[in-house]
Amino acid sequence: MTAAAAPPAKINVARVAITSLAASSIEWYDFFIYGTAAALVFPKLFFASTLPPAVAQLAAFSTFAVGFIARPVGGVIFGHFGDQFGRKRALVTALLMMGLATTAVGLLPSYATAGVVAPLLLIALRFVQGLAVGGQWGGAMLLAFENAPPKQRGFYGSFAQMGVPAGVVLANLIFIVIDKQVAPDSFLVWGWRIPFLFSILLVALGLYVQLKLEDTAEYQALQALEAKQQQAAAQALAAEKQVSVDQAKAQLRAAKGSPILRVIAKHPKQILLAAGAFVAANGTFYLMINYALAYATDPHHAPHVARPTILWAVVLASLISAPFLPLMASLSDKVGRRAVFMTGAVLMGLWSLVFFKLIETGAFPMMLLAIAMGSIFNNFMYGPQAALMAELFDTEFRYSGASLGYQIGAIFGGGFAPIIATALFTKYGTSMAVSGYMAALCAVSLVSVFLLAETHSRAHREAMNT
């Protein structure tokens, strides 16, 4: 059931899009600082010093993966909540959860202080982060997508996606600044905590969204339509079964069931293909910004570059590639989601074969080239992603369907990517094994999107009917 959009005059699309970008940026900042810390700090702080470095790094990346395991759980919980009670409520709850959990990570004791309790608390808070980001993406994306003009839904939906490069830049910049200002010993003791403590700002943003924004026009239209239909159906049922109208409404709600169960029953193929579509964009992204960070700074093999060098490469690459995200999203409004997405999967797959060779030169320009071009090709996929996934599902269970596809893809894409890459390099002793893994992820997404129907024509039909 797709509701008609509210009149454009009632929607401040720019304000909504900027809020979506801000919410997504700070939420992803919180999620990414964990990944940066897992690559640089956590192996030394939260695990026994007697562990071999490679094992400690695997353990740290394993706690990183916990967040991805939690993401589909968050997608289910917040998808149900967002489809039943509104996009805004779900988004606000996710923002508050993320802000509080990330701040708490910055207050954790180390292994030397608390023993095994320290990594257990770290894992628990990472799980809460995963639940929160599992709900945040759907809320932030739909806030912009469902308020946008039908022919510009790819472009406006990408504002939530742009929070990813913004979060990467913020997360890495703050580590660069702290690394420069704080002595190495102090960085390990307290300096790394500062980025996490800043996350309390997300709580303030959650309160702003709650107080200043209305729910999406499309969701409100759906609620009004369903309320009218439910009232008529309840009156008929009440007359037939000799019960009150309120009792009849309760029976109708129970019979309708959960949005997440309805979307799984109606669109299992679309959910699985949406998940498959996302594994390349998500997996290659984390390999470029997290695994490559640990790989380049590892003292046990070349290139063993200084930490700020690779961090700056990630920051500049994110800034260079960021404009391609809305550009590709806007292009998908004109030529279709699939063509843009599949082009990105092919280009990223080919670039994977040279990515680590450029990193291994240890030269800053080559490392910047590797990450920047990879990020640009990644944005061919990530730009149209929001619109492609949202358009697969009707308004009544869109939050549930899109979130579930996105977060399942995140597990099999980014969640285990650093662990698999570390294991592949350890086993084969060559980065080409990791490059082959990146290319395989791209092949999975290419086939998945090929099997999906084009979605942007649906938006154009809606535009003609409004």
GROMACS .gro file of C-alpha atoms in nm:
model
  466
    1MET     CA    1   0.000   0.000   0.000
    2THR     CA    2   0.166   0.321  -0.117
    3ALA     CA    3   0.023   0.644   0.014
    4ALA     CA    4  -0.002   0.957  -0.193
    5ALA     CA    5   0.253   1.218  -0.105
    6ALA     CA    6   0.152   1.532   0.080
    7PRO     CA    7   0.147   1.859  -0.114
    8PRO     CA    8   0.503   1.981  -0.170
    9ALA     CA    9   0.425   2.320  -0.017
   10LYS     CA   10   0.393   2.154   0.324
   11ILE     CA   11   0.738   1.997   0.308
   12ASN     CA   12   1.067   2.172   0.372
   13VAL     CA   13   1.266   1.909   0.185
   14ALA     CA   14   1.601   2.085   0.224
   15ARG     CA   15   1.565   2.109   0.602
   16VAL     CA   16   1.464   1.746   0.627
   17ALA     CA   17   1.752   1.637   0.403
   18ILE     CA   18   2.010   1.832   0.606
   19THR     CA   19   1.872   1.684   0.930
   20SER     CA   20   1.893   1.338   0.774
   21LEU     CA   21   2.255   1.409   0.677
   22ALA     CA   22   2.341   1.537   1.026
   23ALA     CA   23   2.181   1.241   1.200
   24SER     CA   24   2.350   0.994   0.970
   25SER     CA   25   2.690   1.169   0.990
   26ILE     CA   26   2.712   1.169   1.368
   27GLU     CA   27   2.570   0.817   1.398
   28TRP     CA   28   2.824   0.683   1.149
   29TYR     CA   29   3.100   0.882   1.319
   30ASP     CA   30   3.015   0.688   1.634
   31PHE     CA   31   3.019   0.359   1.448
   32PHE     CA   32   3.345   0.433   1.262
   33ILE     CA   33   3.551   0.556   1.555
   34TYR     CA   34   3.506   0.208   1.695
   35GLY     CA   35   3.650   0.060   1.375
   36THR     CA   36   3.946   0.299   1.382
   37ALA     CA   37   4.011   0.222   1.746
   38ALA     CA   38   3.979  -0.152   1.676
   39ALA     CA   39   4.254  -0.120   1.417
   40LEU     CA   40   4.485   0.104   1.622
   41VAL     CA   41   4.418   0.075   1.995
   42PHE     CA   42   4.188  -0.205   2.113
   43PRO     CA   43   4.430  -0.497   2.049
   44LYS     CA   44   4.663  -0.348   2.311
   45LEU     CA   45   4.400  -0.226   2.558
   46PHE     CA   46   4.124  -0.484   2.583
   47PHE     CA   47   4.308  -0.813   2.542
   48ALA     CA   48   4.585  -0.991   2.730
   49SER     CA   49   4.935  -0.866   2.649
   50THR     CA   50   5.049  -1.227   2.612
   51LEU     CA   51   4.846  -1.271   2.292
   52PRO     CA   52   5.043  -1.267   1.964
   53PRO     CA   53   4.979  -0.939   1.775
   54ALA     CA   54   4.790  -1.110   1.490
   55VAL     CA   55   4.561  -1.290   1.736
   56ALA     CA   56   4.496  -0.969   1.931
   57GLN     CA   57   4.413  -0.791   1.605
   58LEU     CA   58   4.172  -1.067   1.508
   59ALA     CA   59   4.010  -1.046   1.851
   60ALA     CA   60   3.968  -0.669   1.818
   61PHE     CA   61   3.816  -0.705   1.471
   62SER     CA   62   3.586  -0.975   1.613
   63THR     CA   63   3.438  -0.724   1.857
   64PHE     CA   64   3.402  -0.490   1.558
   65ALA     CA   65   3.201  -0.763   1.381
   66VAL     CA   66   2.961  -0.791   1.675
   67GLY     CA   67   2.812  -0.458   1.572
   68PHE     CA   68   2.729  -0.601   1.232
   69ILE     CA   69   2.569  -0.912   1.380
   70ALA     CA   70   2.345  -0.682   1.584
   71ARG     CA   71   2.249  -0.467   1.286
   72PRO     CA   72   1.981  -0.694   1.134
   73VAL     CA   73   1.837  -0.743   1.484
   74GLY     CA   74   1.818  -0.365   1.509
   75GLY     CA   75   1.670  -0.355   1.160
   76VAL     CA   76   1.392  -0.594   1.267
   77ILE     CA   77   1.316  -0.412   1.593
   78PHE     CA   78   1.331  -0.060   1.456
   79GLY     CA   79   1.168  -0.162   1.128
   80HIS     CA   80   0.865  -0.290   1.319
   81PHE     CA   81   0.866   0.017   1.543
   82GLY     CA   82   0.911   0.257   1.251
   83ASP     CA   83   0.635   0.103   1.039
   84GLN     CA   84   0.394   0.081   1.332
   85PHE     CA   85   0.456   0.407   1.514
   86GLY     CA   86   0.646   0.635   1.278
   87ARG     CA   87   0.985   0.699   1.122
   88LYS     CA   88   1.066   0.987   1.356
   89ARG     CA   89   1.016   0.796   1.681
   90ALA     CA   90   1.232   0.509   1.560
   91LEU     CA   91   1.509   0.743   1.446
   92VAL     CA   92   1.513   0.938   1.773
   93THR     CA   93   1.537   0.616   1.975
   94ALA     CA   94   1.825   0.492   1.758
   95LEU     CA   95   2.015   0.821   1.795
   96LEU     CA   96   1.981   0.818   2.173
   97MET     CA   97   2.095   0.455   2.196
   98MET     CA   98   2.399   0.517   1.980
   99GLY     CA   99   2.503   0.834   2.161
  100LEU     CA  100   2.483   0.676   2.506
  101ALA     CA  101   2.649   0.347   2.407
  102THR     CA  102   2.941   0.516   2.231
  103THR     CA  103   2.999   0.755   2.521
  104ALA     CA  104   3.005   0.455   2.753
  105VAL     CA  105   3.281   0.290   2.542
  106GLY     CA  106   3.495   0.595   2.618
  107LEU     CA  107   3.454   0.527   2.991
  108LEU     CA  108   3.546   0.157   2.988
  109PRO     CA  109   3.833   0.018   3.197
  110SER     CA  110   4.116  -0.160   3.017
  111TYR     CA  111   4.207  -0.531   3.038
  112ALA     CA  112   4.492  -0.444   3.274
  113THR     CA  113   4.240  -0.286   3.513
  114ALA     CA  114   3.932  -0.507   3.485
  115GLY     CA  115   4.057  -0.829   3.326
  116VAL     CA  116   3.812  -1.025   3.113
  117VAL     CA  117   3.527  -0.794   3.218
  118ALA     CA  118   3.673  -0.519   2.996
  119PRO     CA  119   3.632  -0.699   2.658
  120LEU     CA  120   3.293  -0.835   2.766
  121LEU     CA  121   3.166  -0.481   2.835
  122LEU     CA  122   3.319  -0.368   2.506
  123ILE     CA  123   3.132  -0.642   2.320
  124ALA     CA  124   2.803  -0.555   2.493
  125LEU     CA  125   2.830  -0.188   2.404
  126ARG     CA  126   2.931  -0.273   2.047
  127PHE     CA  127   2.615  -0.482   2.025
  128VAL     CA  128   2.407  -0.182   2.135
  129GLN     CA  129   2.585   0.028   1.871
  130GLY     CA  130   2.488  -0.232   1.612
  131LEU     CA  131   2.124  -0.230   1.722
  132ALA     CA  132   2.118   0.147   1.697
  133VAL     CA  133   2.277   0.175   1.352
  134GLY     CA  134   2.046  -0.105   1.237
  135GLY     CA  135   1.755   0.128   1.307
  136GLN     CA  136   1.921   0.461   1.225
  137TRP     CA  137   1.977   0.398   0.855
  138GLY     CA  138   1.613   0.326   0.779
  139GLY     CA  139   1.490   0.622   0.979
  140ALA     CA  140   1.736   0.877   0.841
  141MET     CA  141   1.697   0.751   0.487
  142LEU     CA  142   1.315   0.746   0.491
  143LEU     CA  143   1.304   1.089   0.654
  144ALA     CA  144   1.452   1.228   0.332
  145PHE     CA  145   1.324   0.971   0.080
  146GLU     CA  146   0.955   0.983   0.175
  147ASN     CA  147   0.950   1.364   0.181
  148ALA     CA  148   1.125   1.404  -0.154
  149PRO     CA  149   0.962   1.472  -0.494
  150PRO     CA  150   0.914   1.131  -0.667
  151LYS     CA  151   1.156   1.215  -0.950
  152GLN     CA  152   1.432   1.315  -0.706
  153ARG     CA  153   1.413   1.035  -0.455
  154GLY     CA  154   1.750   0.895  -0.549
  155PHE     CA  155   1.913   1.233  -0.490
  156TYR     CA  156   1.742   1.311  -0.158
  157GLY     CA  157   1.772   0.953  -0.035
  158SER     CA  158   2.148   0.987  -0.078
  159PHE     CA  159   2.165   1.251   0.197
  160ALA     CA  160   2.148   0.972   0.456
  161GLN     CA  161   2.416   0.788   0.257
  162MET     CA  162   2.639   1.098   0.261
  163GLY     CA  163   2.660   1.058   0.636
  164VAL     CA  164   2.903   0.772   0.571
  165PRO     CA  165   3.188   0.975   0.412
  166ALA     CA  166   3.115   1.256   0.656
  167GLY     CA  167   3.142   1.012   0.945
  168VAL     CA  168   3.466   0.870   0.805
  169VAL     CA  169   3.619   1.218   0.776
  170LEU     CA  170   3.512   1.319   1.127
  171ALA     CA  171   3.625   0.991   1.283
  172ASN     CA  172   3.968   0.995   1.122
  173LEU     CA  173   4.028   1.368   1.167
  174ILE     CA  174   3.970   1.350   1.538
  175PHE     CA  175   4.214   1.060   1.570
  176ILE     CA  176   4.469   1.253   1.362
  177VAL     CA  177   4.436   1.562   1.583
  178ILE     CA  178   4.457   1.363   1.906
  179ASP     CA  179   4.749   1.157   1.777
  180LYS     CA  180   4.939   1.478   1.703
  181GLN     CA  181   4.858   1.652   2.030
  182VAL     CA  182   4.890   1.361   2.273
  183ALA     CA  183   5.201   1.156   2.352
  184PRO     CA  184   5.182   0.788   2.243
  185ASP     CA  185   5.165   0.657   2.601
  186SER     CA  186   4.894   0.907   2.694
  187PHE     CA  187   4.705   0.825   2.374
  188LEU     CA  188   4.679   0.462   2.484
  189VAL     CA  189   4.575   0.557   2.838
  190TRP     CA  190   4.319   0.833   2.778
  191GLY     CA  191   4.362   1.008   2.442
  192TRP     CA  192   4.165   0.747   2.245
  193ARG     CA  193   3.867   0.803   2.476
  194ILE     CA  194   3.804   1.162   2.363
  195PRO     CA  195   3.634   1.076   2.028
  196PHE     CA  196   3.396   0.843   2.211
  197LEU     CA  197   3.305   1.098   2.477
  198PHE     CA  198   3.213   1.352   2.208
  199SER     CA  199   2.929   1.120   2.108
  200ILE     CA  200   2.709   1.264   2.378
  201LEU     CA  201   2.629   1.530   2.114
  202LEU     CA  202   2.415   1.270   1.938
  203VAL     CA  203   2.173   1.280   2.229
  204ALA     CA  204   2.121   1.652   2.167
  205LEU     CA  205   2.053   1.588   1.798
  206GLY     CA  206   1.799   1.321   1.890
  207LEU     CA  207   1.613   1.571   2.105
  208TYR     CA  208   1.616   1.823   1.817
  209VAL     CA  209   1.463   1.571   1.577
  210GLN     CA  210   1.197   1.483   1.834
  211LEU     CA  211   1.100   1.844   1.901
  212LYS     CA  212   1.140   2.013   1.561
  213LEU     CA  213   1.048   1.764   1.288
  214GLU     CA  214   0.724   1.599   1.186
  215ASP     CA  215   0.705   1.244   1.057
  216THR     CA  216   0.734   1.194   0.682
  217ALA     CA  217   0.454   1.318   0.459
  218GLU     CA  218   0.409   0.977   0.300
  219TYR     CA  219   0.387   0.796   0.633
  220GLN     CA  220   0.134   1.047   0.767
  221ALA     CA  221  -0.075   1.005   0.452
  222LEU     CA  222  -0.064   0.627   0.495
  223GLN     CA  223  -0.166   0.653   0.860
  224ALA     CA  224  -0.462   0.875   0.772
  225LEU     CA  225  -0.572   0.637   0.497
  226GLU     CA  226  -0.536   0.329   0.718
  227ALA     CA  227  -0.722   0.497   1.004
  228LYS     CA  228  -1.017   0.568   0.774
  229GLN     CA  229  -1.016   0.214   0.635
  230GLN     CA  230  -0.979   0.062   0.982
  231GLN     CA  231  -1.269   0.264   1.117
  232ALA     CA  232  -1.498   0.142   0.839
  233ALA     CA  233  -1.380  -0.217   0.873
  234ALA     CA  234  -1.413  -0.207   1.255
  235GLN     CA  235  -1.768  -0.077   1.235
  236ALA     CA  236  -1.864  -0.354   0.994
  237LEU     CA  237  -1.693  -0.619   1.210
  238ALA     CA  238  -1.852  -0.482   1.527
  239ALA     CA  239  -2.197  -0.505   1.372
  240GLU     CA  240  -2.132  -0.857   1.245
  241LYS     CA  241  -1.990  -1.000   1.570
  242GLN     CA  242  -2.188  -0.788   1.816
  243VAL     CA  243  -1.878  -0.636   1.980
  244SER     CA  244  -1.767  -0.280   2.043
  245VAL     CA  245  -1.582  -0.085   1.775
  246ASP     CA  246  -1.270  -0.075   1.997
  247GLN     CA  247  -1.277  -0.453   2.035
  248ALA     CA  248  -1.318  -0.488   1.660
  249LYS     CA  249  -1.017  -0.260   1.602
  250ALA     CA  250  -0.806  -0.471   1.839
  251GLN     CA  251  -0.905  -0.785   1.645
  252LEU     CA  252  -0.814  -0.620   1.315
  253ARG     CA  253  -0.474  -0.510   1.447
  254ALA     CA  254  -0.401  -0.862   1.571
  255ALA     CA  255  -0.502  -1.013   1.238
  256LYS     CA  256  -0.285  -0.768   1.045
  257GLY     CA  257   0.033  -0.888   1.217
  258SER     CA  258   0.381  -0.743   1.235
  259PRO     CA  259   0.520  -0.540   0.940
  260ILE     CA  260   0.840  -0.744   0.949
  261LEU     CA  261   0.651  -1.072   0.916
  262ARG     CA  262   0.433  -0.935   0.637
  263VAL     CA  263   0.728  -0.809   0.433
  264ILE     CA  264   0.918  -1.138   0.478
  265ALA     CA  265   0.613  -1.333   0.364
  266LYS     CA  266   0.543  -1.105   0.067
  267HIS     CA  267   0.893  -1.010  -0.052
  268PRO     CA  268   1.153  -1.273   0.053
  269LYS     CA  269   1.328  -1.258  -0.286
  270GLN     CA  270   1.359  -0.880  -0.278
  271ILE     CA  271   1.503  -0.886   0.076
  272LEU     CA  272   1.768  -1.145  -0.015
  273LEU     CA  273   1.864  -0.973  -0.340
  274ALA     CA  274   1.879  -0.636  -0.163
  275ALA     CA  275   2.117  -0.795   0.089
  276GLY     CA  276   2.327  -0.941  -0.191
  277ALA     CA  277   2.334  -0.605  -0.365
  278PHE     CA  278   2.482  -0.441  -0.058
  279VAL     CA  279   2.768  -0.679   0.021
  280ALA     CA  280   3.013  -0.521  -0.228
  281ALA     CA  281   2.958  -0.158  -0.131
  282ASN     CA  282   2.973  -0.244   0.237
  283GLY     CA  283   3.252  -0.502   0.228
  284THR     CA  284   3.495  -0.314   0.005
  285PHE     CA  285   3.430   0.004   0.202
  286TYR     CA  286   3.540  -0.149   0.534
  287LEU     CA  287   3.835  -0.318   0.372
  288MET     CA  288   3.951   0.021   0.244
  289ILE     CA  289   3.898   0.223   0.562
  290ASN     CA  290   3.959  -0.034   0.839
  291TYR     CA  291   4.155  -0.333   0.717
  292ALA     CA  292   4.385  -0.121   0.498
  293LEU     CA  293   4.452   0.096   0.804
  294ALA     CA  294   4.569  -0.202   1.010
  295TYR     CA  295   4.752  -0.351   0.709
  296ALA     CA  296   4.948  -0.037   0.623
  297THR     CA  297   5.059   0.031   0.982
  298ASP     CA  298   5.144  -0.329   1.075
  299PRO     CA  299   5.513  -0.335   1.178
  300HIS     CA  300   5.549  -0.700   1.079
  301HIS     CA  301   5.535  -0.641   0.702
  302ALA     CA  302   5.563  -0.366   0.442
  303PRO     CA  303   5.469  -0.089   0.397
  304HIS     CA  304   5.455  -0.011   0.775
  305VAL     CA  305   5.368   0.357   0.730
  306ALA     CA  306   5.308   0.604   1.011
  307ARG     CA  307   4.955   0.606   1.148
  308PRO     CA  308   4.875   0.970   1.050
  309THR     CA  309   4.985   0.901   0.690
  310ILE     CA  310   4.721   0.638   0.619
  311LEU     CA  311   4.461   0.827   0.824
  312TRP     CA  312   4.516   1.134   0.606
  313ALA     CA  313   4.485   0.919   0.295
  314VAL     CA  314   4.146   0.795   0.418
  315VAL     CA  315   4.027   1.148   0.504
  316LEU     CA  316   4.132   1.304   0.172
  317ALA     CA  317   4.000   1.009  -0.027
  318SER     CA  318   3.664   1.045   0.146
  319LEU     CA  319   3.652   1.417   0.064
  320ILE     CA  320   3.750   1.356  -0.300
  321SER     CA  321   3.495   1.079  -0.351
  322ALA     CA  322   3.206   1.228  -0.152
  323PRO     CA  323   3.061   1.441  -0.439
  324PHE     CA  324   3.022   1.128  -0.649
  325LEU     CA  325   2.770   0.991  -0.403
  326PRO     CA  326   2.487   1.243  -0.469
  327LEU     CA  327   2.599   1.269  -0.832
  328MET     CA  328   2.549   0.896  -0.889
  329ALA     CA  329   2.223   0.904  -0.693
  330SER     CA  330   2.096   1.188  -0.910
  331LEU     CA  331   2.207   1.004  -1.224
  332SER     CA  332   2.006   0.703  -1.109
  333ASP     CA  333   1.695   0.926  -1.103
  334LYS     CA  334   1.745   0.974  -1.477
  335VAL     CA  335   1.880   0.645  -1.614
  336GLY     CA  336   1.775   0.396  -1.348
  337ARG     CA  337   1.924   0.249  -1.031
  338ARG     CA  338   2.052  -0.077  -1.182
  339ALA     CA  339   2.271   0.068  -1.457
  340VAL     CA  340   2.460   0.299  -1.221
  341PHE     CA  341   2.491   0.033  -0.952
  342MET     CA  342   2.614  -0.242  -1.183
  343THR     CA  343   2.871  -0.010  -1.339
  344GLY     CA  344   3.009   0.054  -0.992
  345ALA     CA  345   3.027  -0.318  -0.911
  346VAL     CA  346   3.229  -0.387  -1.226
  347LEU     CA  347   3.468  -0.093  -1.173
  348MET     CA  348   3.518  -0.173  -0.806
  349GLY     CA  349   3.585  -0.537  -0.886
  350LEU     CA  350   3.856  -0.443  -1.134
  351TRP     CA  351   4.009  -0.183  -0.900
  352SER     CA  352   4.030  -0.444  -0.624
  353LEU     CA  353   4.304  -0.618  -0.819
  354VAL     CA  354   4.540  -0.319  -0.791
  355PHE     CA  355   4.422  -0.168  -0.462
  356PHE     CA  356   4.672  -0.335  -0.226
  357LYS     CA  357   4.958  -0.309  -0.472
  358LEU     CA  358   4.920   0.068  -0.451
  359ILE     CA  359   4.895   0.057  -0.070
  360GLU     CA  360   5.210  -0.155  -0.052
  361THR     CA  361   5.419   0.115  -0.221
  362GLY     CA  362   5.402   0.309   0.107
  363ALA     CA  363   5.396   0.630  -0.098
  364PHE     CA  364   5.126   0.871   0.013
  365PRO     CA  365   5.010   0.966  -0.343
  366MET     CA  366   4.970   0.600  -0.436
  367MET     CA  367   4.781   0.515  -0.117
  368LEU     CA  368   4.557   0.818  -0.170
  369LEU     CA  369   4.494   0.709  -0.529
  370ALA     CA  370   4.406   0.357  -0.415
  371ILE     CA  371   4.151   0.466  -0.157
  372ALA     CA  372   4.010   0.763  -0.353
  373MET     CA  373   3.941   0.569  -0.673
  374GLY     CA  374   3.806   0.275  -0.474
  375SER     CA  375   3.575   0.510  -0.283
  376ILE     CA  376   3.453   0.672  -0.605
  377PHE     CA  377   3.367   0.335  -0.757
  378ASN     CA  378   3.206   0.236  -0.428
  379ASN     CA  379   2.984   0.545  -0.447
  380PHE     CA  380   2.850   0.431  -0.784
  381MET     CA  381   2.684   0.159  -0.578
  382TYR     CA  382   2.620   0.338  -0.250
  383GLY     CA  383   2.468   0.650  -0.409
  384PRO     CA  384   2.155   0.481  -0.556
  385GLN     CA  385   2.141   0.230  -0.269
  386ALA     CA  386   1.882   0.408  -0.053
  387ALA     CA  387   1.633   0.466  -0.335
  388LEU     CA  388   1.684   0.119  -0.481
  389MET     CA  389   1.608  -0.052  -0.150
  390ALA     CA  390   1.325   0.178  -0.045
  391GLU     CA  391   1.148   0.145  -0.380
  392LEU     CA  392   1.140  -0.234  -0.349
  393PHE     CA  393   0.880  -0.211  -0.071
  394ASP     CA  394   0.544  -0.040  -0.012
  395THR     CA  395   0.511   0.233   0.250
  396GLU     CA  396   0.332   0.009   0.503
  397PHE     CA  397   0.641  -0.210   0.558
  398ARG     CA  398   0.917  -0.012   0.384
  399TYR     CA  399   1.116   0.057   0.700
  400SER     CA  400   1.116  -0.315   0.783
  401GLY     CA  401   1.195  -0.442   0.433
  402ALA     CA  402   1.466  -0.190   0.345
  403SER     CA  403   1.633  -0.215   0.687
  404LEU     CA  404   1.635  -0.594   0.682
  405GLY     CA  405   1.789  -0.616   0.334
  406TYR     CA  406   2.047  -0.348   0.416
  407GLN     CA  407   2.153  -0.495   0.749
  408ILE     CA  408   2.170  -0.859   0.633
  409GLY     CA  409   2.396  -0.737   0.354
  410ALA     CA  410   2.604  -0.552   0.613
  411ILE     CA  411   2.677  -0.876   0.803
  412PHE     CA  412   2.798  -1.067   0.499
  413GLY     CA  413   2.964  -0.758   0.351
  414GLY     CA  414   3.140  -0.540   0.607
  415GLY     CA  415   3.084  -0.734   0.929
  416PHE     CA  416   3.331  -1.012   0.865
  417ALA     CA  417   3.539  -0.844   0.594
  418PRO     CA  418   3.832  -0.733   0.818
  419ILE     CA  419   3.841  -1.075   0.988
  420ILE     CA  420   3.832  -1.264   0.657
  421ALA     CA  421   4.095  -1.035   0.507
  422THR     CA  422   4.325  -1.081   0.808
  423ALA     CA  423   4.280  -1.458   0.791
  424LEU     CA  424   4.342  -1.468   0.414
  425PHE     CA  425   4.662  -1.267   0.442
  426THR     CA  426   4.782  -1.478   0.735
  427LYS     CA  427   4.719  -1.800   0.540
  428TYR     CA  428   4.849  -1.702   0.196
  429GLY     CA  429   5.099  -1.430   0.282
  430THR     CA  430   4.990  -1.210  -0.009
  431SER     CA  431   4.746  -0.923  -0.046
  432MET     CA  432   4.623  -1.070  -0.376
  433ALA     CA  433   4.416  -1.313  -0.170
  434VAL     CA  434   4.238  -1.016  -0.014
  435SER     CA  435   4.199  -0.850  -0.356
  436GLY     CA  436   4.035  -1.168  -0.485
  437TYR     CA  437   3.796  -1.158  -0.192
  438MET     CA  438   3.703  -0.795  -0.273
  439ALA     CA  439   3.639  -0.888  -0.636
  440ALA     CA  440   3.420  -1.181  -0.529
  441LEU     CA  441   3.204  -0.947  -0.319
  442CYS     CA  442   3.158  -0.725  -0.626
  443ALA     CA  443   3.052  -1.027  -0.834
  444VAL     CA  444   2.784  -1.117  -0.577
  445SER     CA  445   2.639  -0.765  -0.587
  446LEU     CA  446   2.655  -0.747  -0.965
  447VAL     CA  447   2.448  -1.064  -1.001
  448SER     CA  448   2.204  -0.959  -0.725
  449VAL     CA  449   2.127  -0.623  -0.884
  450PHE     CA  450   2.101  -0.784  -1.229
  451LEU     CA  451   1.826  -1.011  -1.089
  452LEU     CA  452   1.634  -0.720  -0.933
  453ALA     CA  453   1.369  -0.533  -1.129
  454GLU     CA  454   1.433  -0.166  -1.206
  455THR     CA  455   1.268   0.048  -0.937
  456HIS     CA  456   1.301   0.411  -1.045
  457SER     CA  457   1.025   0.375  -1.308
  458ARG     CA  458   0.786   0.323  -1.016
  459ALA     CA  459   0.880   0.664  -0.878
  460HIS     CA  460   0.818   0.821  -1.217
  461ARG     CA  461   0.473   0.666  -1.234
  462GLU     CA  462   0.395   0.805  -0.889
  463ALA     CA  463   0.507   1.149  -1.008
  464MET     CA  464   0.263   1.135  -1.297
  465ASN     CA  465  -0.020   1.040  -1.062
  466THR     CA  466   0.035   1.325  -0.816
   0.00000   0.00000   0.00000
